Structures are given as structure tokens and as C-alpha cells.
Amino acid sequence: MGDEGDHTRLDLEVIREMGIGLSNVKKAFDGLDKLSGTYGDDFGNGDLADKFEDFAKNWELSRKKLTDEVDSLSKIAKAAAKAYEEIDHQLAEAIRGAKDPKTAKKGK
């Protein structure tokens, strides 16, 4: 039974780290410069510059959607880790109270 607690603790750490990692991904996406209007003159060809401009506009929209989703997942992972940790703490307190009747009586 001791192994189960170790797995639970490890999973909480993985969830917490996932939330932090996703926050870092969001920050990286937020830090990317806008592509539209930046490189048009560098292509030398009007059609190629127009295609790149279309790509850049689509990328900005897609990046915004992706950033929002990553941010939501990050918040969910962090909240889940916190909730599981609180439940774990409450269960530990309940077990301690069940093992020590004096403590259980003091809590009432």
C-alpha cells in the first residue's frame, strides 16, 4: 500500500510540472513577434510576399487560439494538482484521527 502513495505523489508532481511547462509555452508564444507586414519587402516577388502575408495573418489567428488553449490547460493542471493535494491532506488528517481517538475527540 505504501507504493500507491508514492505513485499518487509522483502523479501530482507530474500534473504540477505540466501546468508550469504549459505556462512557459504560453509565454514563448506570447513573445513571438508579429510576422505580418514585417518581411514583405524581403521576398522581392509580389505574389510570394502576398502568400507570406496570408500565412502570417493565419498564423497570428492560429497562434492566438493555441495560446488561449494552452493557457486554459495550464490553469486546469495547476488547479487539479492543488485540489488533489488538498484532498490528500484531508485524507491524511482523517486517517490520523482514526488512528488516534484522542485527536478525533479534540476535533469535535
PDB file of C-alpha atoms in Angstrom:
ATOM      1  CA  MET A   1       0.000   0.000   0.000  1.00  0.00           C
ATOM      2  CA  GLY A   2       2.970   2.304   0.519  1.00  0.00           C
ATOM      3  CA  ASP A   3       3.677   2.142  -3.207  1.00  0.00           C
ATOM      4  CA  GLU A   4       0.283   3.641  -4.037  1.00  0.00           C
ATOM      5  CA  GLY A   5       1.081   6.784  -2.043  1.00  0.00           C
ATOM      6  CA  ASP A   6       4.364   7.130  -3.901  1.00  0.00           C
ATOM      7  CA  HIS A   7       2.594   6.879  -7.264  1.00  0.00           C
ATOM      8  CA  THR A   8      -0.009   9.390  -6.183  1.00  0.00           C
ATOM      9  CA  ARG A   9       2.661  11.868  -5.087  1.00  0.00           C
ATOM     10  CA  LEU A  10       4.577  11.365  -8.313  1.00  0.00           C
ATOM     11  CA  ASP A  11       1.443  11.940 -10.385  1.00  0.00           C
ATOM     12  CA  LEU A  12       0.723  15.174  -8.510  1.00  0.00           C
ATOM     13  CA  GLU A  13       4.227  16.363  -9.269  1.00  0.00           C
ATOM     14  CA  VAL A  14       3.778  15.485 -12.952  1.00  0.00           C
ATOM     15  CA  ILE A  15       0.489  17.403 -13.085  1.00  0.00           C
ATOM     16  CA  ARG A  16       2.045  20.404 -11.330  1.00  0.00           C
ATOM     17  CA  GLU A  17       5.066  20.380 -13.665  1.00  0.00           C
ATOM     18  CA  MET A  18       2.769  20.095 -16.675  1.00  0.00           C
ATOM     19  CA  GLY A  19       0.969  23.259 -15.562  1.00  0.00           C
ATOM     20  CA  ILE A  20       4.255  25.099 -15.205  1.00  0.00           C
ATOM     21  CA  GLY A  21       5.524  23.806 -18.550  1.00  0.00           C
ATOM     22  CA  LEU A  22       2.347  24.877 -20.324  1.00  0.00           C
ATOM     23  CA  SER A  23       2.679  28.341 -18.783  1.00  0.00           C
ATOM     24  CA  ASN A  24       6.180  28.528 -20.246  1.00  0.00           C
ATOM     25  CA  VAL A  25       4.858  27.509 -23.684  1.00  0.00           C
ATOM     26  CA  LYS A  26       2.239  30.265 -23.498  1.00  0.00           C
ATOM     27  CA  LYS A  27       4.896  32.830 -22.566  1.00  0.00           C
ATOM     28  CA  ALA A  28       7.001  31.721 -25.538  1.00  0.00           C
ATOM     29  CA  PHE A  29       4.063  32.117 -27.924  1.00  0.00           C
ATOM     30  CA  ASP A  30       3.190  35.498 -26.422  1.00  0.00           C
ATOM     31  CA  GLY A  31       6.759  36.637 -27.037  1.00  0.00           C
ATOM     32  CA  LEU A  32       6.775  35.860 -30.742  1.00  0.00           C
ATOM     33  CA  ASP A  33       6.823  38.914 -32.952  1.00  0.00           C
ATOM     34  CA  LYS A  34       4.103  39.534 -35.472  1.00  0.00           C
ATOM     35  CA  LEU A  35       5.032  38.191 -38.868  1.00  0.00           C
ATOM     36  CA  SER A  36       2.569  40.170 -40.985  1.00  0.00           C
ATOM     37  CA  GLY A  37       3.911  43.333 -42.549  1.00  0.00           C
ATOM     38  CA  THR A  38       7.438  42.515 -41.441  1.00  0.00           C
ATOM     39  CA  TYR A  39       9.127  40.590 -44.257  1.00  0.00           C
ATOM     40  CA  GLY A  40       7.136  41.553 -47.367  1.00  0.00           C
ATOM     41  CA  ASP A  41       9.940  43.532 -48.998  1.00  0.00           C
ATOM     42  CA  ASP A  42      12.449  40.750 -48.404  1.00  0.00           C
ATOM     43  CA  PHE A  43      10.737  38.360 -50.829  1.00  0.00           C
ATOM     44  CA  GLY A  44      11.257  40.527 -53.912  1.00  0.00           C
ATOM     45  CA  ASN A  45       8.233  38.927 -55.553  1.00  0.00           C
ATOM     46  CA  GLY A  46       4.777  40.432 -55.020  1.00  0.00           C
ATOM     47  CA  ASP A  47       2.946  37.084 -55.244  1.00  0.00           C
ATOM     48  CA  LEU A  48       5.313  35.403 -52.822  1.00  0.00           C
ATOM     49  CA  ALA A  49       5.055  38.354 -50.435  1.00  0.00           C
ATOM     50  CA  ASP A  50       1.244  38.164 -50.625  1.00  0.00           C
ATOM     51  CA  LYS A  51       1.287  34.436 -49.871  1.00  0.00           C
ATOM     52  CA  PHE A  52       3.553  35.014 -46.905  1.00  0.00           C
ATOM     53  CA  GLU A  53       1.278  37.816 -45.690  1.00  0.00           C
ATOM     54  CA  ASP A  54      -1.703  35.409 -45.854  1.00  0.00           C
ATOM     55  CA  PHE A  55       0.298  32.810 -43.949  1.00  0.00           C
ATOM     56  CA  ALA A  56       1.346  35.372 -41.337  1.00  0.00           C
ATOM     57  CA  LYS A  57      -2.234  36.524 -40.725  1.00  0.00           C
ATOM     58  CA  ASN A  58      -3.446  32.922 -40.412  1.00  0.00           C
ATOM     59  CA  TRP A  59      -0.530  32.129 -38.110  1.00  0.00           C
ATOM     60  CA  GLU A  60      -1.413  35.045 -35.826  1.00  0.00           C
ATOM     61  CA  LEU A  61      -5.027  33.860 -35.555  1.00  0.00           C
ATOM     62  CA  SER A  62      -3.980  30.241 -35.005  1.00  0.00           C
ATOM     63  CA  ARG A  63      -1.312  31.242 -32.512  1.00  0.00           C
ATOM     64  CA  LYS A  64      -3.873  33.232 -30.520  1.00  0.00           C
ATOM     65  CA  LYS A  65      -6.256  30.252 -30.413  1.00  0.00           C
ATOM     66  CA  LEU A  66      -3.431  27.890 -29.478  1.00  0.00           C
ATOM     67  CA  THR A  67      -2.132  30.264 -26.807  1.00  0.00           C
ATOM     68  CA  ASP A  68      -5.598  30.534 -25.264  1.00  0.00           C
ATOM     69  CA  GLU A  69      -5.971  26.738 -25.196  1.00  0.00           C
ATOM     70  CA  VAL A  70      -2.513  26.226 -23.702  1.00  0.00           C
ATOM     71  CA  ASP A  71      -3.271  28.845 -21.048  1.00  0.00           C
ATOM     72  CA  SER A  72      -6.536  27.084 -20.158  1.00  0.00           C
ATOM     73  CA  LEU A  73      -4.806  23.703 -19.904  1.00  0.00           C
ATOM     74  CA  SER A  74      -2.102  25.203 -17.723  1.00  0.00           C
ATOM     75  CA  LYS A  75      -4.664  26.628 -15.315  1.00  0.00           C
ATOM     76  CA  ILE A  76      -6.574  23.335 -15.227  1.00  0.00           C
ATOM     77  CA  ALA A  77      -3.414  21.329 -14.483  1.00  0.00           C
ATOM     78  CA  LYS A  78      -2.340  23.692 -11.699  1.00  0.00           C
ATOM     79  CA  ALA A  79      -5.828  23.703 -10.163  1.00  0.00           C
ATOM     80  CA  ALA A  80      -6.043  19.907 -10.385  1.00  0.00           C
ATOM     81  CA  ALA A  81      -2.701  19.453  -8.638  1.00  0.00           C
ATOM     82  CA  LYS A  82      -3.760  21.841  -5.889  1.00  0.00           C
ATOM     83  CA  ALA A  83      -7.145  20.131  -5.443  1.00  0.00           C
ATOM     84  CA  TYR A  84      -5.591  16.653  -5.328  1.00  0.00           C
ATOM     85  CA  GLU A  85      -3.017  17.858  -2.832  1.00  0.00           C
ATOM     86  CA  GLU A  86      -5.749  19.293  -0.587  1.00  0.00           C
ATOM     87  CA  ILE A  87      -7.743  16.051  -0.805  1.00  0.00           C
ATOM     88  CA  ASP A  88      -4.604  14.080   0.032  1.00  0.00           C
ATOM     89  CA  HIS A  89      -4.020  16.302   3.064  1.00  0.00           C
ATOM     90  CA  GLN A  90      -7.627  15.893   4.242  1.00  0.00           C
ATOM     91  CA  LEU A  91      -7.432  12.119   3.861  1.00  0.00           C
ATOM     92  CA  ALA A  92      -4.174  12.013   5.796  1.00  0.00           C
ATOM     93  CA  GLU A  93      -5.755  14.038   8.604  1.00  0.00           C
ATOM     94  CA  ALA A  94      -8.778  11.703   8.655  1.00  0.00           C
ATOM     95  CA  ILE A  95      -6.529   8.650   8.855  1.00  0.00           C
ATOM     96  CA  ARG A  96      -4.502  10.201  11.666  1.00  0.00           C
ATOM     97  CA  GLY A  97      -7.754  10.973  13.514  1.00  0.00           C
ATOM     98  CA  ALA A  98      -8.984   7.417  13.075  1.00  0.00           C
ATOM     99  CA  LYS A  99      -5.706   6.023  14.419  1.00  0.00           C
ATOM    100  CA  ASP A 100      -5.626   8.378  17.417  1.00  0.00           C
ATOM    101  CA  PRO A 101      -9.073   8.616  19.101  1.00  0.00           C
ATOM    102  CA  LYS A 102      -7.848  11.466  21.342  1.00  0.00           C
ATOM    103  CA  THR A 103      -7.181  13.631  18.291  1.00  0.00           C
ATOM    104  CA  ALA A 104     -10.583  12.771  16.822  1.00  0.00           C
ATOM    105  CA  LYS A 105     -12.342  13.855  20.031  1.00  0.00           C
ATOM    106  CA  LYS A 106     -10.426  17.150  20.159  1.00  0.00           C
ATOM    107  CA  GLY A 107     -11.613  17.972  16.654  1.00  0.00           C
ATOM    108  CA  LYS A 108     -15.302  17.859  17.682  1.00  0.00           C
TER     109      LYS A 108
END
